[in-house]
Amino acid sequence: MTPEDYMRIAIEEAKKGEGWVNPNPMVGAVIVKNDKILNKDYHHKCGEFHAERNAILNCKEDMRGAEIYVTLEPCCHYGKTPPCTEIIIESGIRKVYVGSMDSNPLVAGKGVEMLRAHGIEVVTGILEEECREMNRVFFHYISAKTPYVVMKYAMTADGKIATVTGASKWITGEQAREHVQKSRHRYMGIMAGVGTVLADNPRLTCRLEHGRNPVRIICDTHLRTPMTAEVVKTAKEIRTILATCVTDKEQISPYEQAGCQVVSLGEYKGHVDLRELMKRLGKMEIDSILLEGGGCLNASALQQGIVQKVESYIAPKLFGGAQAKTAVTGEGVENPADAYMLKNPKTSQIGQDILIEWEVENCLRES
């Protein structure tokens, strides 16, 4: 097998930690000696041992002279766990293959330097693009200090997210809806507007067996979320943040008593300042958000430049109706040249529906 083959195995190991390691990166490790895999493991959960340490500690065979394949540069600092470089050096491993370098300032090349200083050969850049893509969320968060935001919506082939009566269940099929649950597990937070809460009273949880519920973030400018709403009733079990422009303590107090965390923010064109919210959430170590908003919140998110990715589920049906809701409303742009630009499309079929994923070019319109 080639180094690329072993690194692919490490990548598959890393993906097992999806949804559990945030805000840490997904990392996998494979120990090889004489073309035989001695052990493989991954970073299981934030706060627990990293992939390299798990792979080495659980290896039952002699590792002296072995190689280790790691999807991300080994850490060299003490955090919630000891540095991985330390245990690699102690293990007798003589060669390290690294997928992508760590842009965390605490590491950023220092891990590789430390290994080399101890006489360990290091080869970098093995399947680097694949390793970086897997941790797109981490690399954004560690550099921007704000969550990676994915705007997700389901629409018909004529661009409607609901009928003229507002009915929206269900636009896509069961397989597509289950795929969305995987996203709810993967991303650390889920964000919706108070309009969605008032119209649908959703729980905004992950319905996958053994899945992880995201932190629920409700954008509620005037704090209109009913105390009887599911997100409030379950706030003591599932972390719930209400982002509002309200500062009155008497109005806020009942929500806090119900278990909600209320974050008071500035205003932007009559709504919550989403850029300020992203900075606050970043400080709370929320590294990613699945935006499941209505047309108004989606428009505000685009206008304020907080969206990094769009996931558009397209169902093979037509609703029609001039007044039927669309995925992005708001003021809209006046000229085609002013459009929010998307790039690098990725298309897949899920059941009878189509998912198109785009990256968002810099869509910031105003400072």
Coordinates of C-alpha atoms in Angstrom, one line a residue:
M1 CA 0.0 0.0 0.0
T2 CA 1.1 3.6 -0.7
P3 CA 1.2 6.4 1.9
E4 CA -1.9 7.8 0.2
D5 CA -3.7 4.5 0.9
Y6 CA -2.9 4.6 4.6
M7 CA -3.9 8.3 4.8
R8 CA -7.3 7.4 3.3
I9 CA -7.7 4.9 6.1
A10 CA -6.8 7.7 8.6
I11 CA -9.4 10.0 7.0
E12 CA -12.1 7.4 7.4
E13 CA -11.1 7.0 11.0
A14 CA -11.2 10.7 11.5
K15 CA -14.8 11.0 10.2
K16 CA -16.0 8.7 13.0
G17 CA -15.6 11.7 15.3
E18 CA -17.9 13.9 13.2
G19 CA -20.3 15.9 15.4
W20 CA -18.6 14.9 18.7
V21 CA -15.2 16.7 18.5
N22 CA -16.4 20.3 17.9
P23 CA -14.8 22.8 18.2
N24 CA -11.8 20.5 17.7
P25 CA -10.9 19.1 14.3
M26 CA -11.6 15.6 13.2
V27 CA -8.4 13.6 13.3
G28 CA -7.5 10.0 12.4
A29 CA -4.2 8.1 12.9
V30 CA -2.9 4.8 11.5
I31 CA 0.3 3.0 12.9
V32 CA 2.1 0.9 10.3
K33 CA 5.2 -1.3 10.6
N34 CA 6.6 -3.5 7.8
D35 CA 3.6 -2.8 5.6
K36 CA 1.2 -4.1 8.4
I37 CA -1.3 -1.9 10.2
L38 CA -0.6 -2.2 13.9
N39 CA -3.5 0.0 15.1
K40 CA -5.7 2.8 14.0
D41 CA -7.9 5.2 16.0
Y42 CA -9.4 8.7 16.0
H43 CA -10.3 11.7 18.2
H44 CA -13.5 10.5 19.8
K45 CA -14.8 13.5 21.6
C46 CA -13.8 17.1 22.6
G47 CA -11.8 17.0 25.8
E48 CA -10.7 13.4 25.3
F49 CA -7.4 12.1 24.0
H50 CA -6.4 12.9 20.4
A51 CA -6.2 10.4 17.6
E52 CA -2.4 9.8 17.9
R53 CA -2.5 9.2 21.6
N54 CA -5.5 6.8 21.3
A55 CA -3.8 4.9 18.5
I56 CA -0.5 4.5 20.5
L57 CA -2.0 3.8 23.9
N58 CA -4.3 1.1 22.4
C59 CA -1.6 -0.5 20.3
K60 CA -0.6 -4.0 21.6
E61 CA 2.5 -4.5 19.4
D62 CA 6.0 -3.1 19.4
M63 CA 6.0 0.3 17.7
R64 CA 9.8 0.9 17.6
G65 CA 10.7 1.9 14.0
A66 CA 7.1 2.1 13.0
E67 CA 5.4 4.9 10.9
I68 CA 2.3 6.8 11.9
Y69 CA -0.1 8.5 9.4
V70 CA -2.0 11.4 10.9
T71 CA -4.6 13.6 9.1
L72 CA -3.6 16.8 11.0
E73 CA -0.2 18.0 12.3
P74 CA 0.3 16.5 15.8
C75 CA -0.2 19.1 18.6
C76 CA 2.8 20.1 20.8
H77 CA 1.1 22.0 23.6
Y78 CA -0.8 21.1 26.8
G79 CA -4.5 21.8 26.6
K80 CA -7.3 19.6 27.8
T81 CA -5.0 16.7 27.0
P82 CA -1.2 16.2 26.8
P83 CA 0.7 17.0 23.5
C84 CA 0.6 14.2 20.9
T85 CA 4.2 14.9 19.9
E86 CA 5.3 13.8 23.4
I87 CA 3.8 10.3 23.1
I88 CA 4.9 9.9 19.5
I89 CA 8.5 10.6 20.6
E90 CA 8.2 8.2 23.6
S91 CA 6.6 5.4 21.5
G92 CA 9.7 4.7 19.3
I93 CA 7.9 5.7 16.1
R94 CA 10.5 6.9 13.6
K95 CA 8.5 8.4 10.8
V96 CA 5.4 10.5 10.7
Y97 CA 3.2 11.2 7.6
V98 CA 1.0 14.3 8.0
G99 CA -2.0 15.1 5.9
S100 CA -2.6 18.8 6.6
M101 CA -0.7 21.3 8.8
D102 CA -2.5 22.8 11.8
S103 CA -3.3 26.6 11.4
N104 CA -3.9 26.8 15.2
P105 CA -1.3 29.4 16.4
L106 CA -0.5 27.0 19.3
V107 CA 0.7 24.4 16.7
A108 CA 1.2 25.9 13.2
G109 CA 4.4 24.0 12.3
K110 CA 5.7 23.7 15.8
G111 CA 4.6 20.1 16.1
V112 CA 6.5 19.1 13.0
E113 CA 9.6 21.0 14.2
M114 CA 9.5 19.2 17.5
L115 CA 9.3 15.8 16.0
R116 CA 12.2 16.5 13.6
A117 CA 14.3 17.9 16.5
H118 CA 14.0 14.5 18.1
G119 CA 15.3 12.7 15.0
I120 CA 11.9 11.7 13.7
E121 CA 11.4 11.9 9.9
V122 CA 8.3 13.9 8.9
V123 CA 6.6 13.9 5.5
T124 CA 3.9 16.5 5.0
G125 CA 1.1 17.1 2.5
I126 CA -0.2 13.5 2.0
L127 CA -3.7 14.0 0.6
E128 CA -3.6 17.5 2.0
E129 CA -6.6 18.7 0.0
E130 CA -8.8 15.9 1.3
C131 CA -7.6 16.4 4.9
R132 CA -8.3 20.1 4.8
E133 CA -11.7 19.7 3.2
M134 CA -12.8 17.3 6.0
N135 CA -11.9 20.0 8.5
R136 CA -13.3 23.0 6.6
V137 CA -15.3 24.1 9.7
F138 CA -12.2 23.9 12.0
F139 CA -10.0 25.9 9.6
H140 CA -12.6 28.6 9.3
Y141 CA -13.3 28.8 13.0
I142 CA -9.6 28.9 14.1
S143 CA -8.8 31.8 11.7
A144 CA -12.0 33.8 11.8
K145 CA -13.0 33.1 15.4
T146 CA -16.6 32.9 14.2
P147 CA -18.8 30.0 13.4
Y148 CA -18.9 28.4 9.9
V149 CA -22.4 29.0 8.7
V150 CA -24.3 26.7 6.4
M151 CA -27.6 28.1 5.0
K152 CA -29.9 25.1 4.3
Y153 CA -33.3 25.1 2.7
A154 CA -35.6 22.7 0.8
M155 CA -37.5 24.0 -2.2
T156 CA -39.5 22.9 -5.2
A157 CA -38.2 23.0 -8.7
D158 CA -39.8 26.4 -9.1
G159 CA -38.0 27.8 -6.0
K160 CA -40.8 27.6 -3.4
I161 CA -40.2 26.7 0.2
A162 CA -43.9 26.6 1.0
T163 CA -47.3 26.8 -0.7
V164 CA -49.4 30.0 -0.9
T165 CA -51.1 28.9 2.4
G166 CA -47.7 28.5 4.1
A167 CA -47.8 24.7 4.2
S168 CA -44.3 23.2 3.9
K169 CA -44.5 19.6 5.2
W170 CA -43.1 17.9 3.3
I171 CA -41.2 19.3 0.3
T172 CA -38.5 16.7 0.1
G173 CA -38.6 13.0 0.6
E174 CA -37.7 10.9 3.7
Q175 CA -34.1 10.2 2.6
A176 CA -33.3 13.9 2.1
R177 CA -34.8 14.7 5.5
E178 CA -32.7 12.1 7.1
H179 CA -29.6 13.7 5.4
V180 CA -30.5 17.0 7.1
Q181 CA -30.5 15.2 10.5
K182 CA -26.9 14.2 9.8
S183 CA -26.1 17.9 9.3
R184 CA -27.8 18.7 12.6
H185 CA -25.5 16.1 14.2
R186 CA -22.4 17.4 12.4
Y187 CA -22.7 21.2 13.0
M188 CA -22.5 22.4 16.6
G189 CA -25.5 24.9 16.4
I190 CA -28.8 25.3 14.6
M191 CA -30.2 28.7 14.0
A192 CA -33.8 29.8 13.1
G193 CA -35.9 32.9 13.4
V194 CA -38.8 33.5 15.7
G195 CA -41.1 33.4 12.7
T196 CA -40.2 29.7 12.2
V197 CA -40.9 29.1 15.9
L198 CA -44.3 30.8 15.7
A199 CA -45.3 29.1 12.5
D200 CA -44.0 25.5 13.1
N201 CA -43.1 25.2 16.8
P202 CA -40.1 23.0 16.0
R203 CA -37.9 21.2 18.5
L204 CA -34.8 21.7 16.3
T205 CA -33.2 18.5 17.6
C206 CA -31.2 15.7 15.9
R207 CA -33.5 12.7 15.4
L208 CA -30.7 10.3 14.5
E209 CA -30.3 7.4 16.8
H210 CA -27.2 8.1 19.0
G211 CA -27.0 11.6 17.4
R212 CA -26.0 14.8 19.2
N213 CA -28.5 17.6 19.6
P214 CA -27.2 21.0 18.3
V215 CA -27.2 24.1 20.4
R216 CA -30.4 25.9 19.4
I217 CA -30.1 29.6 18.5
I218 CA -33.3 31.6 18.0
C219 CA -33.0 35.1 16.4
D220 CA -35.9 36.9 18.1
T221 CA -35.4 40.7 17.9
H222 CA -38.3 41.7 20.2
L223 CA -38.4 38.5 22.3
R224 CA -41.7 37.1 21.0
T225 CA -40.9 33.4 21.5
P226 CA -43.9 31.9 23.5
M227 CA -43.0 30.4 26.8
T228 CA -45.0 27.3 25.6
A229 CA -42.7 26.9 22.5
E230 CA -40.9 23.5 22.4
V231 CA -37.5 25.2 22.3
V232 CA -38.3 27.0 25.6
K233 CA -40.0 24.0 27.3
T234 CA -36.9 21.8 26.6
A235 CA -34.3 24.4 27.3
K236 CA -33.1 22.8 30.5
E237 CA -32.3 19.6 28.6
I238 CA -31.0 21.1 25.3
R239 CA -28.9 24.3 25.3
T240 CA -31.0 27.1 23.9
I241 CA -29.8 30.6 23.1
L242 CA -32.2 33.5 22.4
A243 CA -30.6 36.3 20.4
T244 CA -32.5 39.5 20.9
C245 CA -32.3 43.3 20.9
V246 CA -34.3 43.4 24.2
T247 CA -32.4 44.5 27.3
D248 CA -35.3 44.7 29.7
K249 CA -34.5 42.3 32.6
E250 CA -38.1 41.7 33.5
Q251 CA -38.9 40.6 29.9
I252 CA -35.8 38.4 29.8
S253 CA -36.1 36.8 33.3
P254 CA -38.8 34.2 32.5
Y255 CA -36.8 32.8 29.6
E256 CA -33.7 32.5 31.8
Q257 CA -35.7 30.8 34.5
A258 CA -36.9 28.3 31.9
G259 CA -33.3 27.5 31.1
C260 CA -32.7 29.7 28.1
Q261 CA -29.5 31.7 27.6
V262 CA -30.5 35.2 26.5
V263 CA -28.0 37.2 24.5
S264 CA -28.8 40.9 24.0
L265 CA -27.3 42.4 20.9
G266 CA -27.3 45.6 18.8
E267 CA -29.7 46.1 16.0
Y268 CA -29.1 46.0 12.2
K269 CA -31.9 47.4 10.0
G270 CA -34.6 46.5 12.5
H271 CA -33.2 43.0 13.3
V272 CA -30.6 41.3 15.4
D273 CA -27.0 42.2 14.4
L274 CA -25.9 38.8 13.1
R275 CA -22.2 39.8 12.8
E276 CA -22.1 40.7 16.4
L277 CA -24.0 37.5 17.2
M278 CA -21.4 35.4 15.3
K279 CA -18.6 37.0 17.4
R280 CA -20.4 36.2 20.6
L281 CA -21.1 32.6 19.5
G282 CA -17.4 32.2 18.5
K283 CA -16.4 33.2 22.0
M284 CA -18.7 30.5 23.3
E285 CA -16.7 28.0 21.2
I286 CA -19.6 27.3 18.9
D287 CA -17.7 26.6 15.7
S288 CA -20.5 25.9 13.2
I289 CA -24.1 26.6 12.6
L290 CA -26.8 25.1 10.4
L291 CA -29.0 28.0 9.4
E292 CA -32.6 26.7 9.0
G293 CA -34.2 30.1 8.7
G294 CA -37.0 31.5 6.7
G295 CA -36.6 33.9 3.8
C296 CA -36.2 36.9 6.0
L297 CA -33.5 35.5 8.2
N298 CA -31.7 34.0 5.2
A299 CA -31.7 37.4 3.5
S300 CA -30.3 39.1 6.5
A301 CA -27.6 36.5 6.9
L302 CA -26.5 37.0 3.3
Q303 CA -26.6 40.7 3.6
Q304 CA -24.5 40.8 6.7
G305 CA -22.0 38.4 5.2
I306 CA -22.1 35.5 7.7
V307 CA -22.8 32.6 5.3
Q308 CA -20.0 30.4 4.1
K309 CA -22.0 27.6 2.4
V310 CA -25.4 27.0 0.9
E311 CA -27.1 23.6 0.9
S312 CA -30.1 23.6 -1.5
Y313 CA -32.4 20.5 -1.5
I314 CA -34.5 20.6 -4.6
A315 CA -37.6 18.4 -4.9
P316 CA -39.1 17.2 -8.2
K317 CA -42.4 19.1 -7.8
L318 CA -43.9 22.5 -8.6
F319 CA -46.0 24.7 -6.2
G320 CA -46.5 27.8 -8.2
G321 CA -48.1 30.9 -6.7
A322 CA -46.9 34.5 -6.9
Q323 CA -47.2 34.8 -3.1
A324 CA -45.7 31.4 -2.2
K325 CA -42.6 31.8 0.0
T326 CA -39.1 31.6 -1.4
A327 CA -35.8 30.7 0.3
V328 CA -34.5 34.3 0.4
T329 CA -36.7 37.3 0.6
G330 CA -35.8 40.7 2.2
E331 CA -35.1 43.7 0.0
G332 CA -33.3 41.7 -2.7
V333 CA -30.7 43.1 -5.1
E334 CA -31.6 45.7 -7.8
N335 CA -29.3 44.5 -10.5
P336 CA -28.1 41.0 -11.6
A337 CA -24.5 42.2 -11.2
D338 CA -25.2 42.7 -7.4
A339 CA -26.2 39.0 -6.9
Y340 CA -24.7 37.0 -4.0
M341 CA -22.3 34.8 -5.9
L342 CA -21.8 31.1 -5.3
K343 CA -19.0 28.9 -6.4
N344 CA -17.6 25.3 -6.6
P345 CA -21.0 23.5 -6.9
K346 CA -21.3 19.9 -5.7
T347 CA -24.4 18.0 -6.8
S348 CA -25.7 14.7 -5.5
Q349 CA -29.0 12.8 -5.7
I350 CA -30.7 11.8 -2.4
G351 CA -33.7 9.6 -3.1
Q352 CA -35.8 11.5 -5.6
D353 CA -34.4 14.9 -4.5
I354 CA -31.3 16.7 -5.6
L355 CA -28.8 18.4 -3.2
I356 CA -26.6 21.2 -4.5
E357 CA -23.9 22.5 -2.2
W358 CA -22.1 25.8 -2.9
E359 CA -19.4 27.8 -1.3
V360 CA -20.3 31.5 -0.9
E361 CA -18.0 34.2 -2.2
N362 CA -17.5 37.2 0.0
C363 CA -21.1 38.4 0.2
L364 CA -20.6 41.3 2.7
R365 CA -22.5 44.3 1.4
E366 CA -22.1 46.9 4.1
S367 CA -19.7 47.5 7.0

